[in-house]
Amino acid sequence: MGMIMKAVSESESNSFGVLVNSFYELEPAYADFYRSVGAKRAWHIGPLSLFNREFAEKAQRGKKGVIDEQECLKWLESKTPGSVIYVSFGSGAKFTNEQMLEIAAGLEGSQQNFIWVVKKNEKQGEKEDWLPEGYEERTKGEGLIIRGWAPQMLILEHKAVGGFVTHCGWNSALEGISMGLPMVTWPRGAEQFYNEKLLTQVLRIGVNVGATELVKKGKLISREEVAKAVREVIDGEEAEERRERAKKLGEMAKAAVEEGGSSYNDLSRFMEELKCYKVEKVEEEDTTCFTLWNAFLVIVNKLFTIQ
């Protein structure tokens, strides 16, 4: 981790500026602080996930899902609004069989509808020691397990989804925020514990499942803790207030990327500053530099003009 942070720091200090996948209204104090202390240009141009506006873009963002999008949506359509908890720990998540068993039992014990995205273990083949016997039959109708890649944005934006169990990776956290969803936070490493504090303590839209240590230290989160956190997000005493806060953030996120919004305007400023910088640099560099700059500007302009 130290080597990564060093590389990031060096890259940042030598860069023209920093593009941030966030929006100003989400964390204004931090945005202002970074700009004042870092003495660097910074443009908040997110949430980038909101630039995927067509059905196909949302369904296949990253790669093709292992479940048919229509099948998934049909399942969601059968549920009442806000009744489904979506569970996904990112593409790099690895849990022990013992922890997977606790998650499974916790979801069942919560008595809430759920979609659970599980990273398939290729070494195990078809064998799944972590799934309790008869589990899928018992939870049929209430639970849907997706083994592999899922159309996350299509799921998160569906009216039936009322919460998101997340590892607090920034992209996933921001996608949950963009869709106006309260979250069950389960950080596992890296900066995820800081992201969790933003969700639970600053924005107050998250409920901690009880994960306080790096996953490699081996603390087991019990089924009771999982069930409690899920119930608290879906229908707990503070659930309604938490939902309202999350909903307002989702509205702000969408407004930020529309014309006249903070992210839209920051992207406009970035393009203008980049054009000026390009002119200065071309006077010093060869035509290869000019070609690369123009190619980059075309890409940025394409992103900017998506409606």
PDB file of C-alpha atoms in Angstrom:
ATOM      1  CA  MET A   1       0.000   0.000   0.000  1.00  0.00           C
ATOM      2  CA  GLY A   2       2.911   2.334   0.803  1.00  0.00           C
ATOM      3  CA  MET A   3       4.365   1.909  -2.685  1.00  0.00           C
ATOM      4  CA  ILE A   4       1.001   2.619  -4.280  1.00  0.00           C
ATOM      5  CA  MET A   5       0.500   5.795  -2.262  1.00  0.00           C
ATOM      6  CA  LYS A   6       4.017   6.939  -3.141  1.00  0.00           C
ATOM      7  CA  ALA A   7       3.366   6.379  -6.838  1.00  0.00           C
ATOM      8  CA  VAL A   8       0.049   8.247  -6.617  1.00  0.00           C
ATOM      9  CA  SER A   9       1.685  11.145  -4.780  1.00  0.00           C
ATOM     10  CA  GLU A  10       4.483  11.429  -7.340  1.00  0.00           C
ATOM     11  CA  SER A  11       2.048  11.256 -10.231  1.00  0.00           C
ATOM     12  CA  GLU A  12      -0.157  13.892  -8.641  1.00  0.00           C
ATOM     13  CA  SER A  13       2.717  16.301  -8.009  1.00  0.00           C
ATOM     14  CA  ASN A  14       3.857  16.058 -11.645  1.00  0.00           C
ATOM     15  CA  SER A  15       0.412  16.298 -13.208  1.00  0.00           C
ATOM     16  CA  PHE A  16      -1.440  19.151 -14.869  1.00  0.00           C
ATOM     17  CA  GLY A  17      -4.303  18.555 -12.462  1.00  0.00           C
ATOM     18  CA  VAL A  18      -6.655  15.924 -11.094  1.00  0.00           C
ATOM     19  CA  LEU A  19      -9.994  14.707 -12.453  1.00  0.00           C
ATOM     20  CA  VAL A  20     -12.173  13.519  -9.581  1.00  0.00           C
ATOM     21  CA  ASN A  21     -15.044  11.062  -9.936  1.00  0.00           C
ATOM     22  CA  SER A  22     -17.258  12.898  -7.482  1.00  0.00           C
ATOM     23  CA  PHE A  23     -19.459  15.974  -7.433  1.00  0.00           C
ATOM     24  CA  TYR A  24     -18.924  19.156  -5.465  1.00  0.00           C
ATOM     25  CA  GLU A  25     -22.182  19.057  -3.489  1.00  0.00           C
ATOM     26  CA  LEU A  26     -21.313  15.649  -2.054  1.00  0.00           C
ATOM     27  CA  GLU A  27     -18.201  16.817  -0.215  1.00  0.00           C
ATOM     28  CA  PRO A  28     -17.756  20.602  -0.574  1.00  0.00           C
ATOM     29  CA  ALA A  29     -15.530  21.038   2.478  1.00  0.00           C
ATOM     30  CA  TYR A  30     -13.128  18.348   1.286  1.00  0.00           C
ATOM     31  CA  ALA A  31     -13.132  19.673  -2.287  1.00  0.00           C
ATOM     32  CA  ASP A  32     -12.281  23.188  -1.127  1.00  0.00           C
ATOM     33  CA  PHE A  33      -9.637  21.921   1.283  1.00  0.00           C
ATOM     34  CA  TYR A  34      -7.927  19.833  -1.398  1.00  0.00           C
ATOM     35  CA  ARG A  35      -7.782  22.730  -3.816  1.00  0.00           C
ATOM     36  CA  SER A  36      -6.402  25.114  -1.198  1.00  0.00           C
ATOM     37  CA  VAL A  37      -3.820  22.789   0.350  1.00  0.00           C
ATOM     38  CA  GLY A  38      -2.755  20.890  -2.744  1.00  0.00           C
ATOM     39  CA  ALA A  39      -2.368  24.080  -4.789  1.00  0.00           C
ATOM     40  CA  LYS A  40      -3.358  21.942  -7.764  1.00  0.00           C
ATOM     41  CA  ARG A  41      -6.130  22.110 -10.284  1.00  0.00           C
ATOM     42  CA  ALA A  42      -8.955  19.707  -9.469  1.00  0.00           C
ATOM     43  CA  TRP A  43     -12.145  19.158 -11.414  1.00  0.00           C
ATOM     44  CA  HIS A  44     -15.079  17.220 -10.004  1.00  0.00           C
ATOM     45  CA  ILE A  45     -16.771  15.651 -13.031  1.00  0.00           C
ATOM     46  CA  GLY A  46     -18.776  12.780 -11.549  1.00  0.00           C
ATOM     47  CA  PRO A  47     -20.629  10.652 -10.950  1.00  0.00           C
ATOM     48  CA  LEU A  48     -19.255   9.091 -14.143  1.00  0.00           C
ATOM     49  CA  SER A  49     -21.744   6.218 -13.896  1.00  0.00           C
ATOM     50  CA  LEU A  50     -24.519   8.670 -14.759  1.00  0.00           C
ATOM     51  CA  PHE A  51     -23.053   9.135 -18.233  1.00  0.00           C
ATOM     52  CA  ASN A  52     -24.318   5.617 -19.033  1.00  0.00           C
ATOM     53  CA  ARG A  53     -27.852   6.552 -20.036  1.00  0.00           C
ATOM     54  CA  GLU A  54     -28.942   3.920 -22.534  1.00  0.00           C
ATOM     55  CA  PHE A  55     -30.254   0.521 -21.409  1.00  0.00           C
ATOM     56  CA  ALA A  56     -27.438  -1.387 -23.141  1.00  0.00           C
ATOM     57  CA  GLU A  57     -24.781   0.863 -21.593  1.00  0.00           C
ATOM     58  CA  LYS A  58     -26.130   0.245 -18.105  1.00  0.00           C
ATOM     59  CA  ALA A  59     -26.628  -3.472 -18.664  1.00  0.00           C
ATOM     60  CA  GLN A  60     -23.178  -4.201 -20.059  1.00  0.00           C
ATOM     61  CA  ARG A  61     -21.049  -1.602 -18.303  1.00  0.00           C
ATOM     62  CA  GLY A  62     -17.680  -3.310 -17.859  1.00  0.00           C
ATOM     63  CA  LYS A  63     -18.721  -6.659 -19.336  1.00  0.00           C
ATOM     64  CA  LYS A  64     -21.693  -8.831 -20.217  1.00  0.00           C
ATOM     65  CA  GLY A  65     -23.649  -9.974 -17.174  1.00  0.00           C
ATOM     66  CA  VAL A  66     -24.109 -13.665 -16.398  1.00  0.00           C
ATOM     67  CA  ILE A  67     -27.839 -13.156 -15.940  1.00  0.00           C
ATOM     68  CA  ASP A  68     -30.233 -11.945 -18.605  1.00  0.00           C
ATOM     69  CA  GLU A  69     -31.130  -8.340 -17.855  1.00  0.00           C
ATOM     70  CA  GLN A  70     -34.804  -8.912 -18.581  1.00  0.00           C
ATOM     71  CA  GLU A  71     -34.901 -11.899 -16.240  1.00  0.00           C
ATOM     72  CA  CYS A  72     -33.380  -9.797 -13.482  1.00  0.00           C
ATOM     73  CA  LEU A  73     -35.772  -6.905 -14.084  1.00  0.00           C
ATOM     74  CA  LYS A  74     -38.758  -9.258 -14.196  1.00  0.00           C
ATOM     75  CA  TRP A  75     -37.770 -10.575 -10.766  1.00  0.00           C
ATOM     76  CA  LEU A  76     -37.471  -7.015  -9.435  1.00  0.00           C
ATOM     77  CA  GLU A  77     -40.835  -6.028 -10.918  1.00  0.00           C
ATOM     78  CA  SER A  78     -42.481  -8.682  -8.758  1.00  0.00           C
ATOM     79  CA  LYS A  79     -41.314  -6.903  -5.576  1.00  0.00           C
ATOM     80  CA  THR A  80     -42.798  -3.916  -3.794  1.00  0.00           C
ATOM     81  CA  PRO A  81     -40.896  -0.598  -3.980  1.00  0.00           C
ATOM     82  CA  GLY A  82     -37.944  -0.322  -1.605  1.00  0.00           C
ATOM     83  CA  SER A  83     -38.184  -3.921  -0.389  1.00  0.00           C
ATOM     84  CA  VAL A  84     -35.027  -5.421  -1.960  1.00  0.00           C
ATOM     85  CA  ILE A  85     -31.500  -5.258  -0.555  1.00  0.00           C
ATOM     86  CA  TYR A  86     -28.756  -5.529  -3.183  1.00  0.00           C
ATOM     87  CA  VAL A  87     -25.563  -7.245  -2.006  1.00  0.00           C
ATOM     88  CA  SER A  88     -22.289  -6.913  -3.910  1.00  0.00           C
ATOM     89  CA  PHE A  89     -18.702  -6.661  -2.690  1.00  0.00           C
ATOM     90  CA  GLY A  90     -16.989  -5.784  -5.959  1.00  0.00           C
ATOM     91  CA  SER A  91     -15.118  -7.879  -8.491  1.00  0.00           C
ATOM     92  CA  GLY A  92     -12.100  -8.416  -6.229  1.00  0.00           C
ATOM     93  CA  ALA A  93     -13.938  -9.699  -3.148  1.00  0.00           C
ATOM     94  CA  LYS A  94     -12.839 -12.956  -1.574  1.00  0.00           C
ATOM     95  CA  PHE A  95     -14.509 -14.431   1.502  1.00  0.00           C
ATOM     96  CA  THR A  96     -13.850 -17.634   3.376  1.00  0.00           C
ATOM     97  CA  ASN A  97     -16.520 -20.331   3.134  1.00  0.00           C
ATOM     98  CA  GLU A  98     -17.255 -19.707   6.805  1.00  0.00           C
ATOM     99  CA  GLN A  99     -17.960 -16.014   6.181  1.00  0.00           C
ATOM    100  CA  MET A 100     -20.041 -16.780   3.092  1.00  0.00           C
ATOM    101  CA  LEU A 101     -22.159 -19.122   5.184  1.00  0.00           C
ATOM    102  CA  GLU A 102     -22.778 -16.322   7.700  1.00  0.00           C
ATOM    103  CA  ILE A 103     -23.756 -13.907   4.925  1.00  0.00           C
ATOM    104  CA  ALA A 104     -26.187 -16.447   3.476  1.00  0.00           C
ATOM    105  CA  ALA A 105     -27.741 -17.165   6.860  1.00  0.00           C
ATOM    106  CA  GLY A 106     -27.887 -13.461   7.692  1.00  0.00           C
ATOM    107  CA  LEU A 107     -29.720 -12.577   4.498  1.00  0.00           C
ATOM    108  CA  GLU A 108     -32.209 -15.361   5.086  1.00  0.00           C
ATOM    109  CA  GLY A 109     -32.617 -14.365   8.727  1.00  0.00           C
ATOM    110  CA  SER A 110     -33.256 -10.719   7.826  1.00  0.00           C
ATOM    111  CA  GLN A 111     -36.509 -11.807   6.149  1.00  0.00           C
ATOM    112  CA  GLN A 112     -35.955  -9.219   3.433  1.00  0.00           C
ATOM    113  CA  ASN A 113     -35.933  -9.686  -0.329  1.00  0.00           C
ATOM    114  CA  PHE A 114     -32.390  -9.733  -1.678  1.00  0.00           C
ATOM    115  CA  ILE A 115     -30.188  -9.954  -4.756  1.00  0.00           C
ATOM    116  CA  TRP A 116     -26.759 -11.330  -3.865  1.00  0.00           C
ATOM    117  CA  VAL A 117     -23.904 -11.102  -6.360  1.00  0.00           C
ATOM    118  CA  VAL A 118     -21.305 -13.785  -5.701  1.00  0.00           C
ATOM    119  CA  LYS A 119     -17.892 -13.980  -7.302  1.00  0.00           C
ATOM    120  CA  LYS A 120     -17.590 -17.513  -8.611  1.00  0.00           C
ATOM    121  CA  ASN A 121     -14.603 -19.455  -7.289  1.00  0.00           C
ATOM    122  CA  GLU A 122     -13.143 -21.207 -10.320  1.00  0.00           C
ATOM    123  CA  LYS A 123     -11.087 -23.542  -8.118  1.00  0.00           C
ATOM    124  CA  GLN A 124     -14.240 -24.949  -6.537  1.00  0.00           C
ATOM    125  CA  GLY A 125     -15.948 -25.679  -9.843  1.00  0.00           C
ATOM    126  CA  GLU A 126     -19.597 -26.491  -9.236  1.00  0.00           C
ATOM    127  CA  LYS A 127     -19.020 -27.313  -5.573  1.00  0.00           C
ATOM    128  CA  GLU A 128     -20.321 -24.661  -3.167  1.00  0.00           C
ATOM    129  CA  ASP A 129     -19.534 -25.556   0.418  1.00  0.00           C
ATOM    130  CA  TRP A 130     -20.575 -22.122   1.645  1.00  0.00           C
ATOM    131  CA  LEU A 131     -24.226 -22.424   0.675  1.00  0.00           C
ATOM    132  CA  PRO A 132     -26.459 -24.016   3.343  1.00  0.00           C
ATOM    133  CA  GLU A 133     -28.279 -27.144   2.216  1.00  0.00           C
ATOM    134  CA  GLY A 134     -31.604 -26.335   0.583  1.00  0.00           C
ATOM    135  CA  TYR A 135     -30.878 -22.596   0.788  1.00  0.00           C
ATOM    136  CA  GLU A 136     -31.984 -21.543  -2.677  1.00  0.00           C
ATOM    137  CA  GLU A 137     -35.141 -23.614  -2.435  1.00  0.00           C
ATOM    138  CA  ARG A 138     -36.024 -22.056   0.933  1.00  0.00           C
ATOM    139  CA  THR A 139     -35.365 -18.520  -0.280  1.00  0.00           C
ATOM    140  CA  LYS A 140     -36.951 -18.993  -3.691  1.00  0.00           C
ATOM    141  CA  GLY A 141     -39.016 -15.930  -4.419  1.00  0.00           C
ATOM    142  CA  GLU A 142     -37.325 -13.841  -1.732  1.00  0.00           C
ATOM    143  CA  GLY A 143     -33.733 -14.187  -2.905  1.00  0.00           C
ATOM    144  CA  LEU A 144     -31.848 -14.141  -6.195  1.00  0.00           C
ATOM    145  CA  ILE A 145     -28.193 -15.227  -6.320  1.00  0.00           C
ATOM    146  CA  ILE A 146     -26.141 -14.033  -9.301  1.00  0.00           C
ATOM    147  CA  ARG A 147     -22.896 -15.970  -9.728  1.00  0.00           C
ATOM    148  CA  GLY A 148     -20.631 -13.595 -11.623  1.00  0.00           C
ATOM    149  CA  TRP A 149     -21.036 -10.195 -13.258  1.00  0.00           C
ATOM    150  CA  ALA A 150     -24.339  -8.393 -12.656  1.00  0.00           C
ATOM    151  CA  PRO A 151     -25.987  -5.387 -14.369  1.00  0.00           C
ATOM    152  CA  GLN A 152     -25.414  -3.294 -11.253  1.00  0.00           C
ATOM    153  CA  MET A 153     -26.676   0.082 -12.450  1.00  0.00           C
ATOM    154  CA  LEU A 154     -29.911  -1.413 -13.797  1.00  0.00           C
ATOM    155  CA  ILE A 155     -30.477  -3.079 -10.449  1.00  0.00           C
ATOM    156  CA  LEU A 156     -29.587  -0.085  -8.283  1.00  0.00           C
ATOM    157  CA  GLU A 157     -31.875   2.282 -10.167  1.00  0.00           C
ATOM    158  CA  HIS A 158     -34.898  -0.030  -9.952  1.00  0.00           C
ATOM    159  CA  LYS A 159     -37.685   1.179  -7.677  1.00  0.00           C
ATOM    160  CA  ALA A 160     -37.837  -2.181  -5.880  1.00  0.00           C
ATOM    161  CA  VAL A 161     -34.317  -1.753  -4.485  1.00  0.00           C
ATOM    162  CA  GLY A 162     -34.246  -0.073  -1.088  1.00  0.00           C
ATOM    163  CA  GLY A 163     -30.664  -0.602   0.040  1.00  0.00           C
ATOM    164  CA  PHE A 164     -27.171  -1.663  -0.971  1.00  0.00           C
ATOM    165  CA  VAL A 165     -24.697  -3.842   0.973  1.00  0.00           C
ATOM    166  CA  THR A 166     -21.320  -2.589  -0.257  1.00  0.00           C
ATOM    167  CA  HIS A 167     -17.602  -3.005   0.403  1.00  0.00           C
ATOM    168  CA  CYS A 168     -17.325   0.797   0.173  1.00  0.00           C
ATOM    169  CA  GLY A 169     -15.109   0.861  -2.893  1.00  0.00           C
ATOM    170  CA  TRP A 170     -15.449   4.399  -4.226  1.00  0.00           C
ATOM    171  CA  ASN A 171     -17.129   3.511  -7.524  1.00  0.00           C
ATOM    172  CA  SER A 172     -19.741   1.325  -5.841  1.00  0.00           C
ATOM    173  CA  ALA A 173     -20.343   3.821  -3.043  1.00  0.00           C
ATOM    174  CA  LEU A 174     -20.812   6.640  -5.539  1.00  0.00           C
ATOM    175  CA  GLU A 175     -23.175   4.522  -7.633  1.00  0.00           C
ATOM    176  CA  GLY A 176     -25.270   3.881  -4.540  1.00  0.00           C
ATOM    177  CA  ILE A 177     -25.280   7.595  -3.746  1.00  0.00           C
ATOM    178  CA  SER A 178     -26.225   8.454  -7.334  1.00  0.00           C
ATOM    179  CA  MET A 179     -29.248   6.181  -7.102  1.00  0.00           C
ATOM    180  CA  GLY A 180     -30.306   7.684  -3.775  1.00  0.00           C
ATOM    181  CA  LEU A 181     -29.839   4.487  -1.783  1.00  0.00           C
ATOM    182  CA  PRO A 182     -28.996   3.988   1.897  1.00  0.00           C
ATOM    183  CA  MET A 183     -26.234   1.437   2.413  1.00  0.00           C
ATOM    184  CA  VAL A 184     -24.976  -1.310   4.678  1.00  0.00           C
ATOM    185  CA  THR A 185     -21.239  -0.653   4.858  1.00  0.00           C
ATOM    186  CA  TRP A 186     -18.749  -3.516   4.928  1.00  0.00           C
ATOM    187  CA  PRO A 187     -15.240  -2.139   4.205  1.00  0.00           C
ATOM    188  CA  ARG A 188     -12.524  -4.707   3.608  1.00  0.00           C
ATOM    189  CA  GLY A 189      -9.308  -2.796   2.999  1.00  0.00           C
ATOM    190  CA  ALA A 190      -7.463   0.138   1.424  1.00  0.00           C
ATOM    191  CA  GLU A 191      -9.382   3.446   1.511  1.00  0.00           C
ATOM    192  CA  GLN A 192     -12.721   1.720   2.050  1.00  0.00           C
ATOM    193  CA  PHE A 193     -12.749   2.462   5.776  1.00  0.00           C
ATOM    194  CA  TYR A 194     -12.490   6.199   5.015  1.00  0.00           C
ATOM    195  CA  ASN A 195     -15.293   5.928   2.480  1.00  0.00           C
ATOM    196  CA  GLU A 196     -17.384   4.189   5.107  1.00  0.00           C
ATOM    197  CA  LYS A 197     -16.934   7.106   7.515  1.00  0.00           C
ATOM    198  CA  LEU A 198     -18.172   9.452   4.819  1.00  0.00           C
ATOM    199  CA  LEU A 199     -21.276   7.306   4.327  1.00  0.00           C
ATOM    200  CA  THR A 200     -22.067   6.611   7.980  1.00  0.00           C
ATOM    201  CA  GLN A 201     -20.791   9.641   9.912  1.00  0.00           C
ATOM    202  CA  VAL A 202     -20.805  12.557   7.458  1.00  0.00           C
ATOM    203  CA  LEU A 203     -23.622  11.837   5.010  1.00  0.00           C
ATOM    204  CA  ARG A 204     -25.470   9.618   7.501  1.00  0.00           C
ATOM    205  CA  ILE A 205     -26.861   7.272   4.872  1.00  0.00           C
ATOM    206  CA  GLY A 206     -25.006   4.132   5.941  1.00  0.00           C
ATOM    207  CA  VAL A 207     -25.216   1.442   8.626  1.00  0.00           C
ATOM    208  CA  ASN A 208     -22.013  -0.341   9.653  1.00  0.00           C
ATOM    209  CA  VAL A 209     -22.250  -4.130   9.616  1.00  0.00           C
ATOM    210  CA  GLY A 210     -19.475  -4.350  12.201  1.00  0.00           C
ATOM    211  CA  ALA A 211     -16.347  -4.637  10.047  1.00  0.00           C
ATOM    212  CA  THR A 212     -13.611  -2.673  11.819  1.00  0.00           C
ATOM    213  CA  GLU A 213     -10.461  -4.479  10.686  1.00  0.00           C
ATOM    214  CA  LEU A 214      -8.704  -5.373   7.459  1.00  0.00           C
ATOM    215  CA  VAL A 215     -10.167  -8.563   6.064  1.00  0.00           C
ATOM    216  CA  LYS A 216      -6.833 -10.387   6.323  1.00  0.00           C
ATOM    217  CA  LYS A 217      -7.041 -10.205  10.115  1.00  0.00           C
ATOM    218  CA  GLY A 218      -9.872 -12.677   9.902  1.00  0.00           C
ATOM    219  CA  LYS A 219     -12.665 -11.168  12.001  1.00  0.00           C
ATOM    220  CA  LEU A 220     -15.885 -13.036  11.279  1.00  0.00           C
ATOM    221  CA  ILE A 221     -19.065 -10.997  10.839  1.00  0.00           C
ATOM    222  CA  SER A 222     -21.889 -13.057  12.290  1.00  0.00           C
ATOM    223  CA  ARG A 223     -25.217 -13.826  10.657  1.00  0.00           C
ATOM    224  CA  GLU A 224     -26.919 -11.856  13.426  1.00  0.00           C
ATOM    225  CA  GLU A 225     -24.880  -8.752  12.564  1.00  0.00           C
ATOM    226  CA  VAL A 226     -25.669  -9.131   8.865  1.00  0.00           C
ATOM    227  CA  ALA A 227     -29.400  -9.573   9.480  1.00  0.00           C
ATOM    228  CA  LYS A 228     -29.540  -6.652  11.913  1.00  0.00           C
ATOM    229  CA  ALA A 229     -27.813  -4.221   9.530  1.00  0.00           C
ATOM    230  CA  VAL A 230     -30.011  -5.234   6.595  1.00  0.00           C
ATOM    231  CA  ARG A 231     -33.216  -4.837   8.618  1.00  0.00           C
ATOM    232  CA  GLU A 232     -32.039  -1.481   9.942  1.00  0.00           C
ATOM    233  CA  VAL A 233     -31.534  -0.115   6.426  1.00  0.00           C
ATOM    234  CA  ILE A 234     -34.795  -1.455   4.994  1.00  0.00           C
ATOM    235  CA  ASP A 235     -37.268  -0.913   7.836  1.00  0.00           C
ATOM    236  CA  GLY A 236     -35.426   0.190  10.983  1.00  0.00           C
ATOM    237  CA  GLU A 237     -36.480   3.084  13.231  1.00  0.00           C
ATOM    238  CA  GLU A 238     -34.286   5.598  11.370  1.00  0.00           C
ATOM    239  CA  ALA A 239     -34.768   4.029   7.931  1.00  0.00           C
ATOM    240  CA  GLU A 240     -37.147   6.688   6.621  1.00  0.00           C
ATOM    241  CA  GLU A 241     -34.896   9.608   7.587  1.00  0.00           C
ATOM    242  CA  ARG A 242     -31.889   7.794   6.128  1.00  0.00           C
ATOM    243  CA  ARG A 243     -33.789   7.199   2.882  1.00  0.00           C
ATOM    244  CA  GLU A 244     -34.719  10.869   2.640  1.00  0.00           C
ATOM    245  CA  ARG A 245     -31.096  11.945   3.053  1.00  0.00           C
ATOM    246  CA  ALA A 246     -29.992   9.413   0.437  1.00  0.00           C
ATOM    247  CA  LYS A 247     -32.747  10.491  -1.956  1.00  0.00           C
ATOM    248  CA  LYS A 248     -31.660  14.142  -1.771  1.00  0.00           C
ATOM    249  CA  LEU A 249     -28.061  13.172  -2.490  1.00  0.00           C
ATOM    250  CA  GLY A 250     -29.206  11.163  -5.499  1.00  0.00           C
ATOM    251  CA  GLU A 251     -31.089  14.177  -6.820  1.00  0.00           C
ATOM    252  CA  MET A 252     -28.016  16.377  -6.345  1.00  0.00           C
ATOM    253  CA  ALA A 253     -25.825  13.834  -8.144  1.00  0.00           C
ATOM    254  CA  LYS A 254     -28.106  13.786 -11.177  1.00  0.00           C
ATOM    255  CA  ALA A 255     -28.348  17.585 -11.228  1.00  0.00           C
ATOM    256  CA  ALA A 256     -24.551  17.886 -11.098  1.00  0.00           C
ATOM    257  CA  VAL A 257     -24.046  16.189 -14.482  1.00  0.00           C
ATOM    258  CA  GLU A 258     -26.835  18.045 -16.269  1.00  0.00           C
ATOM    259  CA  GLU A 259     -26.185  21.253 -18.195  1.00  0.00           C
ATOM    260  CA  GLY A 260     -25.436  24.016 -15.709  1.00  0.00           C
ATOM    261  CA  GLY A 261     -24.641  21.560 -12.917  1.00  0.00           C
ATOM    262  CA  SER A 262     -21.415  21.634 -10.923  1.00  0.00           C
ATOM    263  CA  SER A 263     -19.807  18.633 -12.643  1.00  0.00           C
ATOM    264  CA  TYR A 264     -20.941  19.809 -16.074  1.00  0.00           C
ATOM    265  CA  ASN A 265     -19.370  23.205 -15.416  1.00  0.00           C
ATOM    266  CA  ASP A 266     -16.178  21.700 -14.008  1.00  0.00           C
ATOM    267  CA  LEU A 267     -15.795  19.549 -17.115  1.00  0.00           C
ATOM    268  CA  SER A 268     -16.283  22.664 -19.267  1.00  0.00           C
ATOM    269  CA  ARG A 269     -13.561  24.465 -17.327  1.00  0.00           C
ATOM    270  CA  PHE A 270     -11.260  21.470 -17.602  1.00  0.00           C
ATOM    271  CA  MET A 271     -11.615  21.387 -21.385  1.00  0.00           C
ATOM    272  CA  GLU A 272     -10.952  25.105 -21.721  1.00  0.00           C
ATOM    273  CA  GLU A 273      -7.889  24.976 -19.471  1.00  0.00           C
ATOM    274  CA  LEU A 274      -6.613  21.923 -21.297  1.00  0.00           C
ATOM    275  CA  LYS A 275      -6.953  23.665 -24.652  1.00  0.00           C
ATOM    276  CA  CYS A 276      -4.947  26.628 -23.357  1.00  0.00           C
ATOM    277  CA  TYR A 277      -2.325  24.310 -21.913  1.00  0.00           C
ATOM    278  CA  LYS A 278      -2.132  22.436 -25.217  1.00  0.00           C
ATOM    279  CA  VAL A 279      -1.359  25.644 -27.123  1.00  0.00           C
ATOM    280  CA  GLU A 280       1.462  26.471 -24.718  1.00  0.00           C
ATOM    281  CA  LYS A 281       2.945  22.977 -24.901  1.00  0.00           C
ATOM    282  CA  VAL A 282       2.731  22.676 -28.689  1.00  0.00           C
ATOM    283  CA  GLU A 283       5.052  25.649 -29.005  1.00  0.00           C
ATOM    284  CA  GLU A 284       7.666  23.595 -27.156  1.00  0.00           C
ATOM    285  CA  GLU A 285       6.965  20.053 -28.427  1.00  0.00           C
ATOM    286  CA  ASP A 286       6.778  18.301 -31.807  1.00  0.00           C
ATOM    287  CA  THR A 287       3.702  17.395 -33.873  1.00  0.00           C
ATOM    288  CA  THR A 288       3.349  14.057 -32.060  1.00  0.00           C
ATOM    289  CA  CYS A 289       2.437  15.972 -28.912  1.00  0.00           C
ATOM    290  CA  PHE A 290      -0.093  17.996 -30.912  1.00  0.00           C
ATOM    291  CA  THR A 291      -1.725  14.835 -32.282  1.00  0.00           C
ATOM    292  CA  LEU A 292      -1.949  13.204 -28.845  1.00  0.00           C
ATOM    293  CA  TRP A 293      -3.498  16.298 -27.298  1.00  0.00           C
ATOM    294  CA  ASN A 294      -6.107  16.517 -30.047  1.00  0.00           C
ATOM    295  CA  ALA A 295      -6.970  12.836 -29.688  1.00  0.00           C
ATOM    296  CA  PHE A 296      -7.420  13.296 -25.955  1.00  0.00           C
ATOM    297  CA  LEU A 297      -9.611  16.356 -26.455  1.00  0.00           C
ATOM    298  CA  VAL A 298     -11.848  14.404 -28.841  1.00  0.00           C
ATOM    299  CA  ILE A 299     -12.349  11.718 -26.176  1.00  0.00           C
ATOM    300  CA  VAL A 300     -13.125  14.264 -23.465  1.00  0.00           C
ATOM    301  CA  ASN A 301     -15.462  16.164 -25.768  1.00  0.00           C
ATOM    302  CA  LYS A 302     -17.362  12.950 -26.537  1.00  0.00           C
ATOM    303  CA  LEU A 303     -17.826  12.319 -22.817  1.00  0.00           C
ATOM    304  CA  PHE A 304     -18.876  15.914 -22.296  1.00  0.00           C
ATOM    305  CA  THR A 305     -21.544  15.914 -25.017  1.00  0.00           C
ATOM    306  CA  ILE A 306     -23.335  12.693 -23.954  1.00  0.00           C
ATOM    307  CA  GLN A 307     -26.947  13.590 -23.219  1.00  0.00           C
TER     308      GLN A 307
END
